[in-house]
Amino acid sequence: MLVALMGAVGILTVGMLASRPDVIVVGLPLALWAVYAISAQPPSGVIAIEIERGMEPADGWLAEEIVIRSDAEMVEAAVIQAERTRRRVFVSGDTRLRARSRVLHSGPLISVELAVRPLEADSAVIGAPQSPITAIRAVTPVIQRIPRMPIAPRLTGLHGAHEGMRPGQGGDFRDIHQFAPGDELRRVDWKATARAARRPGELLIRRNNTLSDASAVIVMDTADDLGTVVATWGTLDLESSGVTSLDHARGAARSIAAATIAQGDRIAFHTLMHGGRSVRSGGGTRHLARVVAEISACGRGGDDARFRRTPPVPHGSIIYVLSTFFDGAAAEIALRWRAVGHRVIAVDTLPELDTHRLGKERQLALRVLLTERQDMLHQLRESGVETLGWRDAPAGQLAALARVGAHSPRMGAQR
């Protein structure tokens, strides 16, 4: 408006000094518009903004509906989509916008960040901007189907799909035992009684093994979020980083949780960061939905993420520790759990590395880091912690670990 006013005054002055009516006619509309803008009232009132969640991301795209309601003539909206794309649009005071963003990673994402301000008099009068609002979405990680999972070294539940070593119901034949108070009459084995009873009135029953469920715990280390492109480490450039370690961790956590619930076992979820997310042990589809929601909401830890906590785990559980194992905190906790008798599986979530655009110094530093990491994983294996890499056919590796556990005499004795 100030530019228009100065331009109108300048044109009118030149026209009058030069006695040029045609120049004055050219500047007259601009002067009238400037007077109208000065006399117009500044925009008042609050712009009502609502961000409606769209459907779950399909084909890698996330959609949001932005509803703007205002009495102003126009509204200027500055939109940031998926923390990457920036756009500025001018719309009428009552309108709807649709924002579509390509999803590159799972986990928490600011899908839309919006700031608006009202405009009047053909945008000549600009109102005060409102505080920006954001919409945060938790992008669910991709699931991998795992047909067979390892089980805990100790079965503690009363119902499940695994045959235990205690007498009960549902399992295979255990032994023939003398009838005792509390036994069911329908379990009397009349053939065994006729053949092996030692005195009149003695009854023998047929006992079976019980079917039990196992307890599994998923522990996620959120201290690092390292991408495929090593040149992006230490930056916030998630657009060109490629698949990150937390993408692998979230995908592994969801896949393990779904496969564990599918085979009738209980699952718990924890993060190692102080004050991190936790879901107590449970089973069923509703519990799985809660676990997946917490997994999807897990992002990179803050400044205190290096200070790990040791979550409580049920006795005799199988524990999956998801980490890049670049520092010793996650490995130390895994060794501590293994020392007290838990079965621990260390899941390496580091993706395939792209070392292009690295100088000689950074290549040497990366080689040292990877060597230290390999030494740490070797120490875990020597201490009885089983390891697998999530980037290398995890379903086959977990099936192999399930077969090893099923044929282990030590684990069979514990069950």
Short mmCIF file of C-alpha atoms in Angstrom, two decimals:
data_model
loop_
_atom_site.label_atom_id
_atom_site.label_comp_id
_atom_site.label_asym_id
_atom_site.label_seq_id
_atom_site.Cartn_x
_atom_site.Cartn_y
_atom_site.Cartn_z
CA MET A 1 0.00 0.00 0.00
CA LEU A 2 2.84 2.41 0.83
CA VAL A 3 4.45 1.74 -2.56
CA ALA A 4 1.14 2.39 -4.32
CA LEU A 5 0.64 5.65 -2.42
CA MET A 6 4.15 6.89 -3.20
CA GLY A 7 3.75 5.89 -6.83
CA ALA A 8 0.43 7.70 -7.15
CA VAL A 9 1.83 10.88 -5.59
CA GLY A 10 4.87 10.74 -7.86
CA ILE A 11 2.85 10.24 -11.05
CA LEU A 12 0.38 12.99 -10.19
CA THR A 13 3.22 15.38 -9.34
CA VAL A 14 5.03 14.70 -12.61
CA GLY A 15 1.81 15.11 -14.59
CA MET A 16 0.96 18.41 -12.96
CA LEU A 17 4.47 19.83 -13.35
CA ALA A 18 4.65 18.76 -16.98
CA SER A 19 1.06 19.83 -17.71
CA ARG A 20 0.33 16.35 -19.00
CA PRO A 21 -3.29 15.34 -18.39
CA ASP A 22 -2.66 11.87 -19.82
CA VAL A 23 -0.04 11.20 -17.13
CA ILE A 24 -2.43 12.42 -14.44
CA VAL A 25 -5.12 10.05 -15.76
CA VAL A 26 -2.68 7.14 -15.51
CA GLY A 27 -1.90 7.90 -11.86
CA LEU A 28 -5.49 8.65 -10.83
CA PRO A 29 -6.68 4.99 -10.43
CA LEU A 30 -3.63 4.20 -8.36
CA ALA A 31 -4.33 7.19 -6.13
CA LEU A 32 -8.00 6.23 -5.71
CA TRP A 33 -7.00 2.67 -4.82
CA ALA A 34 -4.50 3.95 -2.22
CA VAL A 35 -7.16 6.18 -0.64
CA TYR A 36 -9.57 3.22 -0.52
CA ALA A 37 -6.93 1.05 1.14
CA ILE A 38 -6.18 3.72 3.75
CA SER A 39 -9.87 4.13 4.60
CA ALA A 40 -10.46 0.35 4.85
CA GLN A 41 -10.69 -1.16 8.30
CA PRO A 42 -7.86 -3.52 9.28
CA PRO A 43 -8.87 -7.21 9.40
CA SER A 44 -10.19 -8.29 12.76
CA GLY A 45 -11.33 -11.56 14.24
CA VAL A 46 -9.75 -14.96 14.53
CA ILE A 47 -9.33 -17.27 11.57
CA ALA A 48 -10.74 -20.69 12.41
CA ILE A 49 -8.45 -23.45 11.17
CA GLU A 50 -9.11 -27.17 11.30
CA ILE A 51 -6.85 -29.91 9.97
CA GLU A 52 -8.82 -33.08 9.27
CA ARG A 53 -6.90 -36.31 9.23
CA GLY A 54 -7.11 -38.23 6.01
CA MET A 55 -6.87 -41.95 5.56
CA GLU A 56 -3.81 -43.96 6.48
CA PRO A 57 -0.91 -43.49 4.04
CA ALA A 58 -1.60 -45.40 0.83
CA ASP A 59 1.02 -45.95 -1.86
CA GLY A 60 3.46 -43.81 0.09
CA TRP A 61 1.28 -40.67 0.17
CA LEU A 62 -0.26 -38.87 3.14
CA ALA A 63 -3.34 -36.64 2.72
CA GLU A 64 -4.70 -33.91 5.01
CA GLU A 65 -7.76 -31.68 4.64
CA ILE A 66 -7.27 -28.04 5.76
CA VAL A 67 -10.47 -26.12 6.53
CA ILE A 68 -10.18 -22.30 6.78
CA ARG A 69 -13.10 -20.16 7.98
CA SER A 70 -12.78 -16.37 8.26
CA ASP A 71 -14.75 -13.15 7.65
CA ALA A 72 -11.75 -11.64 5.90
CA GLU A 73 -11.77 -11.03 2.16
CA MET A 74 -8.72 -13.23 1.62
CA VAL A 75 -6.38 -15.36 3.68
CA GLU A 76 -2.68 -15.88 3.13
CA ALA A 77 -1.61 -19.38 4.16
CA ALA A 78 1.98 -20.58 4.50
CA VAL A 79 2.07 -24.38 4.47
CA ILE A 80 4.95 -26.73 5.25
CA GLN A 81 4.21 -30.30 4.14
CA ALA A 82 5.96 -33.28 5.72
CA GLU A 83 8.71 -31.00 7.10
CA ARG A 84 10.07 -30.54 3.56
CA THR A 85 7.89 -28.78 0.99
CA ARG A 86 7.03 -25.10 1.57
CA ARG A 87 4.14 -23.39 -0.20
CA ARG A 88 2.35 -20.04 0.08
CA VAL A 89 -1.23 -19.77 -1.17
CA PHE A 90 -3.85 -17.01 -1.23
CA VAL A 91 -7.40 -18.25 -0.78
CA SER A 92 -10.82 -16.84 -0.01
CA GLY A 93 -11.95 -16.44 3.58
CA ASP A 94 -13.96 -19.67 3.57
CA THR A 95 -12.22 -22.51 1.78
CA ARG A 96 -10.83 -26.04 1.97
CA LEU A 97 -7.35 -27.14 0.97
CA ARG A 98 -5.99 -30.63 0.39
CA ALA A 99 -2.35 -31.28 1.22
CA ARG A 100 -0.70 -34.44 -0.13
CA SER A 101 2.81 -35.37 0.95
CA ARG A 102 5.04 -38.27 0.08
CA VAL A 103 6.00 -40.35 3.12
CA LEU A 104 9.68 -41.25 3.19
CA HIS A 105 9.96 -42.71 6.69
CA SER A 106 7.83 -44.35 9.33
CA GLY A 107 7.36 -42.93 12.81
CA PRO A 108 6.20 -39.50 14.02
CA LEU A 109 5.89 -36.87 11.30
CA ILE A 110 4.68 -33.27 11.26
CA SER A 111 2.46 -33.78 8.25
CA VAL A 112 1.25 -30.17 8.01
CA GLU A 113 2.45 -26.93 9.61
CA LEU A 114 0.20 -23.98 8.81
CA ALA A 115 0.41 -20.22 9.49
CA VAL A 116 -2.26 -17.78 8.26
CA ARG A 117 -3.06 -14.06 8.25
CA PRO A 118 -6.08 -12.13 6.93
CA LEU A 119 -6.02 -9.75 3.95
CA GLU A 120 -8.42 -6.95 2.99
CA ALA A 121 -8.80 -4.41 0.17
CA ASP A 122 -7.31 -6.64 -2.52
CA SER A 123 -4.44 -7.56 -0.18
CA ALA A 124 -3.63 -3.92 0.50
CA VAL A 125 -4.42 -4.26 4.21
CA ILE A 126 -2.60 -7.09 5.96
CA GLY A 127 -3.70 -8.37 9.34
CA ALA A 128 -1.57 -9.80 12.12
CA PRO A 129 -0.40 -13.37 11.58
CA GLN A 130 -1.79 -16.07 13.83
CA SER A 131 0.28 -18.61 15.70
CA PRO A 132 1.09 -21.59 13.49
CA ILE A 133 -0.65 -24.90 14.09
CA THR A 134 0.69 -28.34 13.33
CA ALA A 135 -0.70 -31.79 12.66
CA ILE A 136 1.44 -34.70 13.82
CA ARG A 137 0.87 -38.14 12.34
CA ALA A 138 2.41 -41.43 13.37
CA VAL A 139 3.23 -43.34 10.19
CA THR A 140 2.87 -47.08 10.72
CA PRO A 141 5.95 -49.07 9.65
CA VAL A 142 5.80 -51.74 6.99
CA ILE A 143 5.28 -55.24 8.37
CA GLN A 144 7.17 -58.35 7.31
CA ARG A 145 5.48 -61.71 7.63
CA ILE A 146 7.36 -64.04 9.95
CA PRO A 147 5.94 -67.59 9.89
CA ARG A 148 7.82 -68.90 12.92
CA MET A 149 9.23 -67.15 15.96
CA PRO A 150 11.64 -68.25 18.70
CA ILE A 151 10.02 -68.80 22.07
CA ALA A 152 11.08 -67.99 25.58
CA PRO A 153 13.18 -70.52 27.52
CA ARG A 154 10.45 -70.78 30.12
CA LEU A 155 6.70 -71.14 29.57
CA THR A 156 4.78 -69.56 32.41
CA GLY A 157 1.23 -69.06 31.12
CA LEU A 158 -1.76 -71.31 31.71
CA HIS A 159 -3.08 -71.13 28.14
CA GLY A 160 -1.29 -71.03 24.85
CA ALA A 161 -0.01 -72.96 21.86
CA HIS A 162 3.29 -74.33 23.21
CA GLU A 163 3.60 -77.64 25.00
CA GLY A 164 5.13 -77.25 28.43
CA MET A 165 6.58 -79.68 30.95
CA ARG A 166 3.85 -79.35 33.60
CA PRO A 167 0.84 -81.65 33.86
CA GLY A 168 -2.35 -80.16 32.53
CA GLN A 169 -4.59 -80.26 29.49
CA GLY A 170 -4.22 -79.87 25.76
CA GLY A 171 -0.75 -81.36 25.26
CA ASP A 172 0.61 -84.80 24.47
CA PHE A 173 0.65 -87.80 26.77
CA ARG A 174 2.75 -87.31 29.91
CA ASP A 175 2.37 -90.34 32.20
CA ILE A 176 0.02 -92.62 34.14
CA HIS A 177 -0.52 -91.42 37.69
CA GLN A 178 -2.48 -92.53 40.72
CA PHE A 179 -5.88 -90.86 41.14
CA ALA A 180 -5.82 -88.06 43.72
CA PRO A 181 -8.45 -85.68 45.10
CA GLY A 182 -9.17 -82.99 42.53
CA ASP A 183 -8.61 -85.20 39.49
CA GLU A 184 -11.46 -85.58 37.03
CA LEU A 185 -13.15 -88.97 36.79
CA ARG A 186 -13.27 -88.74 33.02
CA ARG A 187 -9.48 -88.95 32.99
CA VAL A 188 -9.44 -92.40 34.59
CA ASP A 189 -7.64 -94.87 32.31
CA TRP A 190 -9.59 -98.08 32.90
CA LYS A 191 -7.21 -100.23 30.88
CA ALA A 192 -4.21 -99.03 32.85
CA THR A 193 -6.18 -99.46 36.09
CA ALA A 194 -7.05 -103.07 35.24
CA ARG A 195 -3.51 -103.83 34.26
CA ALA A 196 -1.41 -101.96 36.82
CA ALA A 197 -3.58 -101.30 39.92
CA ARG A 198 -1.86 -102.72 43.00
CA ARG A 199 -4.83 -102.98 45.34
CA PRO A 200 -8.62 -102.98 45.05
CA GLY A 201 -10.20 -99.55 44.61
CA GLU A 202 -7.05 -97.94 43.24
CA LEU A 203 -7.61 -95.85 40.10
CA LEU A 204 -5.04 -94.65 37.59
CA ILE A 205 -5.47 -91.57 35.44
CA ARG A 206 -3.89 -90.54 32.18
CA ARG A 207 -2.08 -87.19 32.46
CA ASN A 208 -1.12 -84.87 29.58
CA ASN A 209 1.25 -81.95 29.33
CA THR A 210 -0.24 -78.49 29.56
CA LEU A 211 -0.28 -75.93 26.77
CA SER A 212 1.28 -72.62 27.82
CA ASP A 213 2.16 -69.29 26.31
CA ALA A 214 5.51 -67.56 26.32
CA SER A 215 6.46 -63.99 27.14
CA ALA A 216 8.41 -61.80 24.72
CA VAL A 217 9.77 -58.28 25.22
CA ILE A 218 10.77 -55.82 22.50
CA VAL A 219 13.32 -53.21 23.59
CA MET A 220 14.12 -50.40 21.14
CA ASP A 221 17.19 -48.18 21.34
CA THR A 222 16.22 -44.74 19.98
CA ALA A 223 19.53 -42.96 20.58
CA ASP A 224 20.60 -43.07 16.91
CA ASP A 225 18.77 -42.62 13.62
CA LEU A 226 21.39 -43.39 10.99
CA GLY A 227 20.52 -43.43 7.31
CA THR A 228 21.80 -45.43 4.38
CA VAL A 229 23.76 -42.43 3.08
CA VAL A 230 26.63 -42.02 5.54
CA ALA A 231 27.23 -38.44 4.38
CA THR A 232 23.93 -37.43 6.04
CA TRP A 233 24.89 -38.76 9.49
CA GLY A 234 24.76 -36.01 12.08
CA THR A 235 22.36 -33.91 10.00
CA LEU A 236 18.58 -33.64 9.90
CA ASP A 237 18.42 -34.30 6.16
CA LEU A 238 15.95 -37.19 6.22
CA GLU A 239 14.93 -36.50 2.63
CA SER A 240 18.20 -37.76 1.15
CA SER A 241 19.28 -40.08 3.98
CA GLY A 242 17.55 -43.16 2.59
CA VAL A 243 16.19 -45.84 4.89
CA THR A 244 17.28 -45.17 8.47
CA SER A 245 18.06 -47.41 11.41
CA LEU A 246 14.88 -46.34 13.20
CA ASP A 247 12.87 -47.28 10.10
CA HIS A 248 14.35 -50.77 10.43
CA ALA A 249 13.77 -50.76 14.20
CA ARG A 250 10.11 -49.77 13.92
CA GLY A 251 9.52 -52.29 11.15
CA ALA A 252 11.26 -55.02 13.14
CA ALA A 253 9.31 -54.19 16.30
CA ARG A 254 5.95 -54.31 14.52
CA SER A 255 6.78 -57.53 12.66
CA ILE A 256 8.03 -59.28 15.80
CA ALA A 257 5.01 -58.13 17.82
CA ALA A 258 2.53 -59.29 15.18
CA ALA A 259 4.19 -62.69 14.77
CA THR A 260 4.41 -63.19 18.54
CA ILE A 261 0.72 -62.38 19.07
CA ALA A 262 -0.20 -64.60 16.10
CA GLN A 263 1.34 -67.65 17.76
CA GLY A 264 -0.58 -67.00 20.98
CA ASP A 265 2.18 -65.46 23.11
CA ARG A 266 2.34 -62.25 25.14
CA ILE A 267 4.35 -59.21 24.12
CA ALA A 268 5.69 -56.13 25.91
CA PHE A 269 7.36 -53.05 24.42
CA HIS A 270 9.88 -50.62 25.92
CA THR A 271 12.32 -47.97 24.77
CA LEU A 272 15.67 -47.58 26.49
CA MET A 273 15.46 -43.80 26.85
CA HIS A 274 14.62 -42.38 30.28
CA GLY A 275 10.93 -41.55 30.37
CA GLY A 276 10.45 -43.49 27.14
CA ARG A 277 7.43 -45.38 25.94
CA SER A 278 6.34 -48.62 27.58
CA VAL A 279 3.53 -51.11 27.05
CA ARG A 280 3.05 -53.84 29.62
CA SER A 281 2.94 -57.49 28.64
CA GLY A 282 -0.32 -58.70 27.15
CA GLY A 283 -1.88 -60.62 24.30
CA GLY A 284 -4.67 -60.35 21.76
CA THR A 285 -5.44 -58.08 18.83
CA ARG A 286 -6.35 -55.05 20.96
CA HIS A 287 -3.06 -55.26 22.81
CA LEU A 288 -1.24 -55.58 19.48
CA ALA A 289 -2.95 -52.39 18.27
CA ARG A 290 -1.70 -50.54 21.37
CA VAL A 291 1.82 -51.84 20.84
CA VAL A 292 1.83 -50.85 17.15
CA ALA A 293 0.57 -47.36 18.04
CA GLU A 294 3.44 -46.88 20.51
CA ILE A 295 5.97 -48.24 18.01
CA SER A 296 4.72 -45.86 15.30
CA ALA A 297 5.03 -42.90 17.68
CA CYS A 298 8.67 -43.64 18.57
CA GLY A 299 11.12 -41.10 17.19
CA ARG A 300 14.74 -40.30 17.83
CA GLY A 301 15.58 -39.68 21.48
CA GLY A 302 16.53 -36.28 22.84
CA ASP A 303 19.79 -35.05 24.32
CA ASP A 304 19.52 -37.45 27.27
CA ALA A 305 19.02 -40.51 25.06
CA ARG A 306 22.56 -41.68 25.83
CA PHE A 307 21.52 -42.35 29.42
CA ARG A 308 19.71 -45.66 29.15
CA ARG A 309 17.27 -47.23 31.58
CA THR A 310 16.78 -50.95 32.19
CA PRO A 311 13.09 -51.76 31.69
CA PRO A 312 11.46 -54.43 33.88
CA VAL A 313 10.85 -57.71 32.05
CA PRO A 314 8.87 -60.81 33.10
CA HIS A 315 10.89 -63.72 34.42
CA GLY A 316 11.95 -66.22 31.78
CA SER A 317 11.18 -63.95 28.81
CA ILE A 318 12.74 -63.83 25.39
CA ILE A 319 14.03 -60.30 24.81
CA TYR A 320 14.63 -58.64 21.44
CA VAL A 321 17.08 -55.72 21.70
CA LEU A 322 16.80 -53.48 18.62
CA SER A 323 19.83 -51.21 18.20
CA THR A 324 22.68 -50.18 15.92
CA PHE A 325 25.13 -51.18 18.69
CA PHE A 326 27.45 -48.28 17.98
CA ASP A 327 27.89 -47.61 21.69
CA GLY A 328 28.04 -50.05 24.56
CA ALA A 329 24.85 -49.10 26.40
CA ALA A 330 22.40 -51.40 24.58
CA ALA A 331 24.95 -54.23 24.49
CA GLU A 332 25.62 -53.88 28.22
CA ILE A 333 21.91 -54.14 29.03
CA ALA A 334 21.58 -57.18 26.75
CA LEU A 335 24.49 -58.89 28.52
CA ARG A 336 22.92 -58.11 31.88
CA TRP A 337 19.65 -59.77 30.88
CA ARG A 338 21.49 -62.78 29.46
CA ALA A 339 23.42 -63.20 32.71
CA VAL A 340 20.19 -63.65 34.70
CA GLY A 341 18.87 -66.37 32.39
CA HIS A 342 16.78 -64.60 29.76
CA ARG A 343 17.05 -65.57 26.13
CA VAL A 344 18.27 -62.43 24.37
CA ILE A 345 18.29 -61.79 20.62
CA ALA A 346 20.21 -58.71 19.45
CA VAL A 347 18.60 -57.31 16.28
CA ASP A 348 21.03 -55.16 14.29
CA THR A 349 19.00 -52.34 12.70
CA LEU A 350 21.82 -50.64 10.79
CA PRO A 351 20.84 -50.38 7.07
CA GLU A 352 23.07 -51.03 4.08
CA LEU A 353 25.58 -48.20 3.93
CA ASP A 354 26.28 -45.89 1.00
CA THR A 355 29.77 -44.45 1.49
CA HIS A 356 29.84 -42.18 -1.56
CA ARG A 357 30.76 -38.52 -1.06
CA LEU A 358 32.98 -39.38 1.90
CA GLY A 359 36.48 -38.00 2.17
CA LYS A 360 39.44 -40.11 3.22
CA GLU A 361 39.22 -38.92 6.82
CA ARG A 362 35.54 -39.79 7.14
CA GLN A 363 36.05 -43.16 5.46
CA LEU A 364 38.78 -43.98 7.97
CA ALA A 365 36.57 -42.88 10.88
CA LEU A 366 33.69 -45.02 9.55
CA ARG A 367 35.97 -48.03 9.26
CA VAL A 368 37.04 -47.64 12.88
CA LEU A 369 33.41 -47.34 14.03
CA LEU A 370 32.33 -50.43 12.10
CA THR A 371 35.27 -52.43 13.48
CA GLU A 372 34.35 -51.49 17.05
CA ARG A 373 30.74 -52.44 16.34
CA GLN A 374 31.74 -55.84 14.99
CA ASP A 375 33.83 -56.46 18.11
CA MET A 376 30.80 -55.62 20.25
CA LEU A 377 28.54 -58.00 18.30
CA HIS A 378 31.18 -60.72 18.57
CA GLN A 379 31.31 -60.21 22.34
CA LEU A 380 27.53 -60.58 22.50
CA ARG A 381 27.66 -63.87 20.60
CA GLU A 382 30.40 -65.21 22.85
CA SER A 383 28.24 -64.40 25.90
CA GLY A 384 25.27 -66.38 24.59
CA VAL A 385 23.31 -63.52 23.00
CA GLU A 386 21.95 -64.51 19.60
CA THR A 387 22.30 -61.91 16.84
CA LEU A 388 20.65 -61.19 13.51
CA GLY A 389 20.64 -58.36 10.98
CA TRP A 390 17.22 -57.03 10.05
CA ARG A 391 18.37 -56.04 6.55
CA ASP A 392 19.27 -59.66 5.68
CA ALA A 393 16.12 -61.84 5.32
CA PRO A 394 15.01 -61.62 8.97
CA ALA A 395 12.18 -64.16 8.59
CA GLY A 396 14.62 -66.93 7.68
CA GLN A 397 17.01 -65.99 10.48
CA LEU A 398 14.21 -66.00 13.08
CA ALA A 399 12.96 -69.36 11.82
CA ALA A 400 16.49 -70.75 12.20
CA LEU A 401 16.68 -69.40 15.76
CA ALA A 402 13.30 -70.99 16.49
CA ARG A 403 14.61 -74.38 15.36
CA VAL A 404 17.75 -73.98 17.46
CA GLY A 405 15.69 -73.15 20.54
CA ALA A 406 13.28 -76.03 19.95
CA HIS A 407 16.11 -78.59 19.84
CA SER A 408 18.19 -77.13 22.65
CA PRO A 409 18.27 -79.59 25.58
CA ARG A 410 18.99 -76.80 28.02
CA MET A 411 15.90 -74.85 26.98
CA GLY A 412 13.78 -77.98 26.97
CA ALA A 413 14.81 -78.68 30.56
CA GLN A 414 13.91 -75.14 31.57
CA ARG A 415 10.48 -75.43 30.03
#
